[in-house]
């Protein structure tokens, strides 16, 4: 695993952080949040609430079509 | 007609422009190990949203947040608006312009190239139609840092007893460096390793070398191959450091020592136990027992000396042979039935192989060092 991670988070977490407008949403309805984003919510709490950790590399490979250049 | 004019006067507005940062900050971190940006703005962009706070002393403009009424919003990749070619447009890669001057930044900034952004906007005073212009300048930067949580592992226990009955030959010890769960290759590029041996005489650590240390057969970037036949008691220290933090050295120590375990010796007269006139020789055998059983071919591991004496007071102890078995003529016991022949053994552990030296120089034959094992005094 790479040290830099993103979090595929359920809408409830993104809503709580008021980030639904500015974060990418995956076809599965999850929001891609950064580790800085998640810090305010609490990493452990976010994972408990359904967020999934993913390396930047994996995220780019999986959701490359969503990422604007 | 005589006239007189009245004047409509408003007190000037107090206007403050600030920049809200959503989903990040002006600074990113670049991970030295992976090269990843944290946060990576291409995945989780930074949104810069101008915020205009208006205060009307006359109280006509009641809503202080006038951000949505900003006009003529312009962003520049510069520290001012003097160069129109540096203006951010819809075709500028890595940026998206939004409503009311909102800018989405998807560009990551290298640490050696800070990115200056300049924002300019206007606001029309609804009371007077006077135009107020405001500007804001900011700089996006990055810092490089390594998130190192290093740990060192050796594929050997801290204490390594070397049984002379087994474990003969070579043993390769590997070092593994981890950052968290990730393995960092000790390849002389990402991380370095140094094997050291404790010098008991001078009480210093010396760098191990296959040339100078007889028990060291080979050293690679991340391993050392030792020959256990040559080890009596050595302390090996593995020192590893990451290229990004050479001051932080991780060390592991391995104590290696020759260890016979518990053993006991006895001697048995296998021939000549009962001496008759036709008995012509004695055969005496040395037996060594360990907790794992009887040692096969004990002379291979022990220095065994056979001694003969009698039950007579002051009888001399005579060495009659060495090794597992000795055969001596029966005449050694004499003819007197009152004099009881007694055989005994003295068993000593042996040291590991040691180089034979003459005048502090190793003796070599055909380029190979001559070695011996010496009986250990208990």
Coordinates of C-alpha atoms in Angstrom, one line a residue:
Chain A
X1 CA 0.0 0.0 0.0
X2 CA 1.1 3.5 -0.8
X3 CA 1.2 6.0 2.1
X4 CA -1.0 8.5 0.3
X5 CA -4.6 7.4 0.3
X6 CA -8.1 8.5 -0.8
X7 CA -11.3 7.3 0.7
X8 CA -14.4 6.1 -1.2
X9 CA -17.0 7.4 1.2
X10 CA -20.7 7.1 1.4
X11 CA -22.8 10.1 0.8
X12 CA -23.5 10.6 4.5
X13 CA -19.8 11.2 5.2
X14 CA -19.4 13.6 2.2
X15 CA -22.7 15.4 3.2
X16 CA -21.5 15.8 6.7
X17 CA -18.3 17.5 5.4
X18 CA -20.2 19.6 2.9
X19 CA -18.1 18.2 0.1
X20 CA -20.7 16.6 -2.2
X21 CA -20.6 19.6 -4.6
X22 CA -16.8 19.6 -5.1
X23 CA -15.9 15.9 -4.9
X24 CA -16.1 13.3 -7.6
X25 CA -18.8 10.8 -7.3
X26 CA -18.3 7.2 -8.5
X27 CA -20.9 5.3 -10.5
X28 CA -21.5 3.4 -7.2
X29 CA -22.6 6.6 -5.6
X30 CA -19.5 6.9 -3.4
X31 CA -17.5 10.1 -3.1
X32 CA -13.7 10.3 -3.5
X33 CA -12.4 12.2 -0.5
X34 CA -8.8 13.0 0.4
X35 CA -7.1 12.1 3.6
X36 CA -7.3 15.8 4.5
X37 CA -11.0 15.8 3.9
X38 CA -11.6 12.8 6.0
X39 CA -9.5 14.2 8.9
X40 CA -12.3 16.5 10.0
X41 CA -14.7 13.5 10.2
X42 CA -12.2 11.1 11.7
X43 CA -10.6 8.4 9.8
X44 CA -11.7 5.6 12.1
X45 CA -15.2 6.9 12.2
X46 CA -15.3 7.2 8.4
X47 CA -14.1 3.7 7.9
X48 CA -16.7 2.6 10.5
X49 CA -19.4 4.4 8.5
X50 CA -18.5 2.6 5.3
X51 CA -15.6 4.5 3.8
X52 CA -13.0 2.4 2.0
X53 CA -9.3 3.2 1.8
X54 CA -7.6 3.2 -1.5
X55 CA -4.2 4.2 -2.8
X56 CA -4.1 7.2 -5.2
X57 CA -2.7 4.8 -7.8
X58 CA -5.6 2.4 -7.5
X59 CA -8.1 5.2 -7.5
X60 CA -6.7 6.6 -10.7
X61 CA -6.7 3.2 -12.3
X62 CA -10.3 2.5 -11.3
X63 CA -11.8 5.9 -11.9
X64 CA -9.6 7.3 -14.5
X65 CA -12.6 8.2 -16.7
X66 CA -14.0 10.5 -14.0
X67 CA -10.9 12.5 -13.5
X68 CA -10.7 15.7 -15.5
X69 CA -7.4 16.8 -16.7
Chain B
X1 CA -37.4 80.9 -10.9
X2 CA -35.1 80.5 -8.1
X3 CA -34.0 76.9 -7.4
X4 CA -32.0 75.1 -4.8
X5 CA -30.6 71.5 -5.3
X6 CA -30.6 68.7 -2.8
X7 CA -27.9 66.0 -2.8
X8 CA -28.4 62.4 -2.2
X9 CA -25.5 61.1 -0.2
X10 CA -24.5 57.7 0.8
X11 CA -21.7 56.8 3.1
X12 CA -19.0 54.7 1.4
X13 CA -19.3 50.9 1.7
X14 CA -16.8 48.9 3.6
X15 CA -15.8 46.0 1.4
X16 CA -13.6 43.0 2.2
X17 CA -12.7 40.2 -0.2
X18 CA -11.4 36.9 1.2
X19 CA -10.9 33.6 -0.5
X20 CA -12.5 30.5 0.9
X21 CA -10.6 27.3 0.3
X22 CA -12.8 24.2 0.0
X23 CA -11.4 20.7 -0.1
X24 CA -7.8 21.5 0.6
X25 CA -5.3 24.2 1.4
X26 CA -2.7 26.2 -0.5
X27 CA 0.0 23.6 0.3
X28 CA 0.4 20.1 -0.9
X29 CA 2.7 17.4 0.4
X30 CA 4.8 15.3 -2.0
X31 CA 5.6 11.9 -0.7
X32 CA 9.3 11.3 -1.3
X33 CA 8.9 7.6 -1.5
X34 CA 6.0 7.3 -4.0
X35 CA 6.1 10.8 -5.6
X36 CA 2.3 11.0 -4.8
X37 CA 0.7 14.3 -4.0
X38 CA -1.2 14.6 -0.8
X39 CA -3.9 15.6 -1.6
X40 CA -3.8 14.8 -5.3
X41 CA -5.7 17.7 -6.8
X42 CA -6.4 15.7 -10.0
X43 CA -8.6 13.4 -7.9
X44 CA -9.6 15.7 -5.0
X45 CA -9.4 19.2 -6.4
X46 CA -9.1 22.4 -4.4
X47 CA -11.9 24.9 -4.8
X48 CA -11.2 28.6 -4.4
X49 CA -14.3 30.6 -3.8
X50 CA -14.2 34.4 -3.4
X51 CA -16.1 35.7 -0.6
X52 CA -17.2 39.4 -0.6
X53 CA -18.3 40.9 2.6
X54 CA -20.1 44.3 2.3
X55 CA -20.9 46.6 5.2
X56 CA -23.3 49.5 4.5
X57 CA -23.1 52.1 7.2
X58 CA -26.4 53.4 6.0
X59 CA -28.0 50.0 6.4
X60 CA -29.6 50.0 2.9
X61 CA -27.7 46.9 1.8
X62 CA -28.8 44.5 4.5
X63 CA -27.2 41.3 3.2
X64 CA -23.5 41.4 4.0
X65 CA -22.5 38.4 1.8
X66 CA -22.4 39.8 -1.7
X67 CA -20.3 37.0 -3.2
X68 CA -23.0 36.0 -5.6
X69 CA -23.1 39.6 -7.0
X70 CA -19.4 39.6 -8.0
X71 CA -18.9 40.6 -11.6
X72 CA -16.0 40.7 -14.0
X73 CA -14.2 37.8 -12.2
X74 CA -10.8 37.0 -13.6
X75 CA -8.2 34.6 -12.6
X76 CA -4.6 34.8 -13.7
X77 CA -1.6 32.5 -13.4
X78 CA 0.5 35.4 -12.3
X79 CA 1.0 37.8 -9.4
X80 CA -1.0 40.6 -11.2
X81 CA -3.3 41.1 -14.1
X82 CA -0.8 42.9 -16.4
X83 CA -0.5 40.0 -18.8
X84 CA -3.7 38.9 -20.4
X85 CA -2.0 35.8 -21.9
X86 CA -1.8 34.5 -18.4
X87 CA -5.5 34.7 -17.8
X88 CA -7.2 31.4 -16.9
X89 CA -9.9 30.5 -19.4
X90 CA -12.1 27.6 -19.9
X91 CA -9.4 26.0 -22.1
X92 CA -6.7 26.3 -19.4
X93 CA -5.9 22.7 -18.3
X94 CA -6.1 21.9 -14.7
X95 CA -8.6 24.7 -13.9
X96 CA -12.3 25.0 -14.1
X97 CA -14.0 28.4 -13.8
X98 CA -17.3 28.4 -12.0
X99 CA -20.0 30.8 -10.9
X100 CA -19.2 34.0 -9.0
X101 CA -15.5 33.6 -9.5
X102 CA -15.2 30.1 -8.2
X103 CA -12.1 28.3 -9.4
X104 CA -11.5 24.6 -9.2
X105 CA -7.8 23.7 -9.2
X106 CA -7.0 20.3 -10.5
X107 CA -3.3 21.0 -11.0
X108 CA -0.7 19.6 -8.7
X109 CA 2.2 21.9 -7.9
X110 CA 5.8 20.7 -7.9
X111 CA 7.8 21.8 -5.0
X112 CA 10.3 23.6 -7.3
X113 CA 7.6 25.6 -9.1
X114 CA 5.2 27.4 -6.9
X115 CA 2.0 28.5 -8.6
X116 CA 0.9 32.1 -8.3
X117 CA -2.7 32.9 -8.7
X118 CA -4.2 36.4 -9.0
X119 CA -7.9 37.1 -8.7
X120 CA -9.6 40.3 -9.8
X121 CA -13.3 41.1 -9.5
X122 CA -15.8 44.0 -9.3
X123 CA -18.8 44.8 -7.3
X124 CA -21.5 47.4 -8.2
X125 CA -22.8 49.4 -5.3
X126 CA -26.6 49.0 -5.9
X127 CA -27.2 52.4 -4.2
X128 CA -24.9 54.5 -6.4
X129 CA -24.0 52.2 -9.3
X130 CA -20.4 52.9 -8.3
X131 CA -18.0 50.1 -9.2
X132 CA -15.7 48.8 -6.6
X133 CA -12.7 46.6 -7.8
X134 CA -11.0 44.1 -5.5
X135 CA -8.1 41.8 -6.0
X136 CA -6.6 38.8 -4.2
X137 CA -3.3 37.1 -4.7
X138 CA -2.3 33.7 -3.4
X139 CA 0.4 31.1 -4.1
X140 CA 0.1 27.3 -4.3
X141 CA 3.1 25.5 -3.0
X142 CA 4.3 22.0 -2.2
X143 CA 6.7 20.5 0.3
X144 CA 8.5 17.2 0.0
X145 CA 8.5 14.9 2.9
X146 CA 8.9 11.2 3.6
X147 CA 6.5 9.4 5.8
X148 CA 9.0 7.0 7.2
X149 CA 8.0 4.4 9.7
X150 CA 11.0 2.2 9.3
X151 CA 11.5 -1.1 10.9
X152 CA 14.3 -3.7 10.4
X153 CA 13.9 -7.4 10.4
X154 CA 16.4 -10.2 10.3
X155 CA 15.4 -13.8 9.4
X156 CA 17.3 -15.0 12.5
X157 CA 16.7 -14.9 16.2
X158 CA 18.6 -12.4 18.4
X159 CA 20.5 -15.4 19.8
X160 CA 21.8 -18.1 17.5
X161 CA 23.2 -21.1 19.3
X162 CA 25.2 -23.2 16.9
X163 CA 25.2 -26.9 17.7
X164 CA 28.3 -28.7 16.7
X165 CA 26.2 -31.8 16.1
X166 CA 24.3 -30.1 13.3
X167 CA 24.0 -26.8 11.6
X168 CA 27.2 -27.3 9.8
X169 CA 28.1 -25.1 6.9
X170 CA 26.7 -21.9 5.6
X171 CA 23.8 -19.8 6.7
X172 CA 22.6 -16.7 4.9
X173 CA 21.0 -14.0 7.0
X174 CA 18.7 -11.6 5.2
X175 CA 17.8 -8.1 6.3
X176 CA 14.4 -6.7 5.4
X177 CA 13.6 -3.0 5.8
X178 CA 10.0 -1.9 6.0
X179 CA 8.3 1.4 5.9
X180 CA 5.0 0.6 7.6
X181 CA 4.0 -2.5 5.7
X182 CA 5.9 -1.7 2.5
X183 CA 9.2 -3.4 1.9
X184 CA 12.0 -1.0 1.0
X185 CA 14.6 -2.7 -1.1
X186 CA 18.0 -2.6 0.4
X187 CA 19.7 -2.2 -2.9
X188 CA 22.2 0.5 -2.4
X189 CA 19.8 3.0 -4.0
X190 CA 16.8 3.2 -1.7
X191 CA 18.4 1.9 1.4
X192 CA 21.8 0.8 2.6
X193 CA 23.0 -2.0 4.8
X194 CA 26.2 -2.4 6.8
X195 CA 27.2 -5.6 8.6
X196 CA 29.5 -5.2 11.5
X197 CA 31.3 -7.6 13.9
X198 CA 32.0 -6.8 17.5
X199 CA 35.8 -6.8 18.2
X200 CA 36.0 -8.2 21.7
X201 CA 39.6 -7.2 22.1
X202 CA 39.4 -3.6 21.1
X203 CA 35.7 -3.3 22.0
X204 CA 34.7 -1.7 18.7
X205 CA 32.4 -2.6 15.9
X206 CA 34.3 -3.4 12.7
X207 CA 32.7 -3.6 9.2
X208 CA 32.4 -7.3 8.3
X209 CA 34.4 -8.5 5.4
X210 CA 34.6 -11.8 3.6
X211 CA 38.3 -11.1 3.2
X212 CA 39.2 -10.4 6.8
X213 CA 36.6 -12.4 8.7
X214 CA 37.1 -16.1 8.4
X215 CA 33.5 -17.0 9.2
X216 CA 32.1 -14.5 6.6
X217 CA 31.7 -16.1 3.2
X218 CA 29.8 -13.5 1.3
X219 CA 28.1 -10.1 1.7
X220 CA 25.5 -8.6 -0.6
X221 CA 23.4 -5.5 -0.3
X222 CA 20.9 -7.1 2.1
X223 CA 22.5 -10.3 3.3
X224 CA 25.5 -11.9 4.8
X225 CA 26.5 -15.6 4.5
X226 CA 28.3 -17.0 7.4
X227 CA 30.0 -20.4 7.9
X228 CA 29.0 -21.7 11.3
X229 CA 32.0 -24.1 11.5
X230 CA 34.1 -21.1 12.3
X231 CA 32.0 -19.4 15.0
X232 CA 32.8 -19.7 18.6
X233 CA 31.2 -16.6 19.9
X234 CA 30.5 -13.6 17.7
X235 CA 28.2 -10.6 17.8
X236 CA 27.0 -9.5 14.4
X237 CA 25.3 -6.2 14.0
X238 CA 23.2 -5.2 11.0
X239 CA 22.9 -1.5 10.4
X240 CA 20.4 -0.2 7.9
X241 CA 19.4 3.3 6.8
X242 CA 17.1 4.8 4.3
X243 CA 18.5 7.1 1.6
X244 CA 16.1 9.8 2.6
X245 CA 17.1 9.8 6.3
X246 CA 20.7 8.6 6.5
X247 CA 20.9 9.9 10.1
X248 CA 18.4 7.4 11.4
X249 CA 20.2 4.1 11.6
X250 CA 18.3 1.0 12.4
X251 CA 20.3 -1.8 14.1
X252 CA 19.8 -5.4 14.9
X253 CA 22.2 -7.5 16.9
X254 CA 22.7 -11.3 16.6
X255 CA 24.7 -13.2 19.2
X256 CA 26.1 -16.4 17.6
X257 CA 27.8 -18.9 19.8
X258 CA 28.9 -22.5 19.6
X259 CA 26.7 -24.5 22.0
X260 CA 27.0 -28.2 22.9
X261 CA 24.0 -28.3 25.2
X262 CA 24.0 -30.7 28.1
X263 CA 26.1 -33.8 27.7
X264 CA 27.7 -36.4 29.9
X265 CA 30.6 -38.8 29.1
X266 CA 31.4 -42.3 30.3
X267 CA 33.8 -45.0 29.4
X268 CA 33.0 -48.7 28.9
X269 CA 35.5 -51.6 28.7
X270 CA 34.2 -53.4 25.7
X271 CA 36.9 -56.1 25.7
X272 CA 38.9 -57.3 28.6
X273 CA 36.4 -56.5 31.3
X274 CA 37.4 -59.9 32.9
X275 CA 41.1 -60.5 32.5
X276 CA 42.0 -64.1 32.2
X277 CA 45.4 -65.6 31.4
X278 CA 44.5 -65.7 27.7
X279 CA 43.2 -62.1 27.6
X280 CA 45.7 -60.3 25.5
X281 CA 44.2 -56.8 25.2
X282 CA 41.7 -54.3 26.5
X283 CA 39.3 -52.3 24.3
X284 CA 37.9 -49.2 25.9
X285 CA 35.2 -47.1 24.4
X286 CA 34.2 -43.5 25.2
X287 CA 30.5 -42.8 25.1
X288 CA 28.9 -39.3 25.1
X289 CA 25.2 -38.9 25.9
X290 CA 23.2 -35.8 25.3
X291 CA 19.5 -35.2 26.0
X292 CA 18.8 -36.2 22.5
X293 CA 20.6 -39.5 22.8
X294 CA 24.0 -41.1 22.3
X295 CA 26.4 -39.2 20.1
X296 CA 27.5 -41.2 17.1
X297 CA 31.2 -40.9 16.5
X298 CA 31.9 -38.6 19.5
X299 CA 35.6 -38.1 18.5
X300 CA 34.3 -36.0 15.7
X301 CA 33.0 -33.4 18.1
X302 CA 35.0 -34.0 21.3
X303 CA 38.6 -34.3 22.3
X304 CA 38.7 -37.6 24.1
X305 CA 41.8 -38.7 26.1
X306 CA 42.0 -42.2 27.5
X307 CA 43.8 -42.7 30.8
X308 CA 44.9 -45.8 32.5
X309 CA 45.6 -46.3 36.2
X310 CA 45.1 -48.8 39.0
X311 CA 43.5 -48.9 42.4
X312 CA 46.9 -48.7 44.1
X313 CA 47.6 -45.6 46.1
X314 CA 49.7 -43.2 44.2
X315 CA 49.4 -45.2 41.0
X316 CA 50.3 -43.0 38.0
X317 CA 47.7 -41.9 35.4
X318 CA 49.0 -42.8 32.0
X319 CA 47.5 -41.6 28.8
X320 CA 46.9 -44.6 26.6
X321 CA 45.2 -43.2 23.6
X322 CA 42.9 -40.7 22.1
X323 CA 39.6 -40.9 20.3
X324 CA 36.4 -43.0 20.6
X325 CA 38.1 -46.3 21.2
X326 CA 41.5 -47.4 22.3
X327 CA 43.0 -50.9 22.4
X328 CA 45.9 -51.5 24.8
X329 CA 47.7 -54.8 25.6
X330 CA 46.5 -56.7 28.7
X331 CA 50.0 -56.7 30.0
X332 CA 49.4 -53.1 31.1
X333 CA 47.3 -54.5 34.0
X334 CA 50.1 -56.8 35.3
X335 CA 49.4 -60.2 36.9
X336 CA 48.5 -59.2 40.5
X337 CA 44.8 -59.9 41.0
X338 CA 44.7 -57.4 43.9
X339 CA 45.7 -54.6 41.6
X340 CA 42.6 -53.5 39.7
X341 CA 43.1 -51.9 36.3
X342 CA 41.1 -48.7 36.0
X343 CA 40.4 -46.9 32.7
X344 CA 39.1 -43.4 32.5
X345 CA 38.4 -40.7 29.9
X346 CA 38.7 -37.0 29.8
X347 CA 36.3 -35.4 27.4
X348 CA 36.6 -31.8 26.3
X349 CA 34.5 -29.7 23.9
X350 CA 36.2 -28.4 20.9
X351 CA 36.4 -24.8 19.7
X352 CA 35.2 -23.8 16.3
X353 CA 37.7 -24.0 13.5
X354 CA 40.4 -21.4 14.0
X355 CA 43.0 -20.2 11.6
X356 CA 46.5 -21.3 12.3
X357 CA 48.8 -18.3 12.6
X358 CA 52.5 -17.9 12.8
X359 CA 53.6 -14.4 13.8
X360 CA 50.1 -13.1 13.5
X361 CA 49.9 -14.3 9.9
X362 CA 47.6 -17.0 8.7
X363 CA 49.2 -20.2 7.5
X364 CA 48.0 -21.0 4.0
X365 CA 48.5 -24.0 1.9
X366 CA 47.6 -23.7 -1.8
X367 CA 45.9 -20.5 -1.0
X368 CA 43.6 -22.0 1.7
X369 CA 43.9 -21.1 5.3
X370 CA 44.9 -23.9 7.6
X371 CA 42.5 -24.4 10.5
X372 CA 42.5 -26.3 13.7
X373 CA 40.1 -27.0 16.5
X374 CA 41.4 -26.7 20.0
X375 CA 40.1 -28.6 23.1
X376 CA 38.3 -26.2 25.4
X377 CA 39.4 -26.1 29.0
X378 CA 36.3 -26.4 31.2

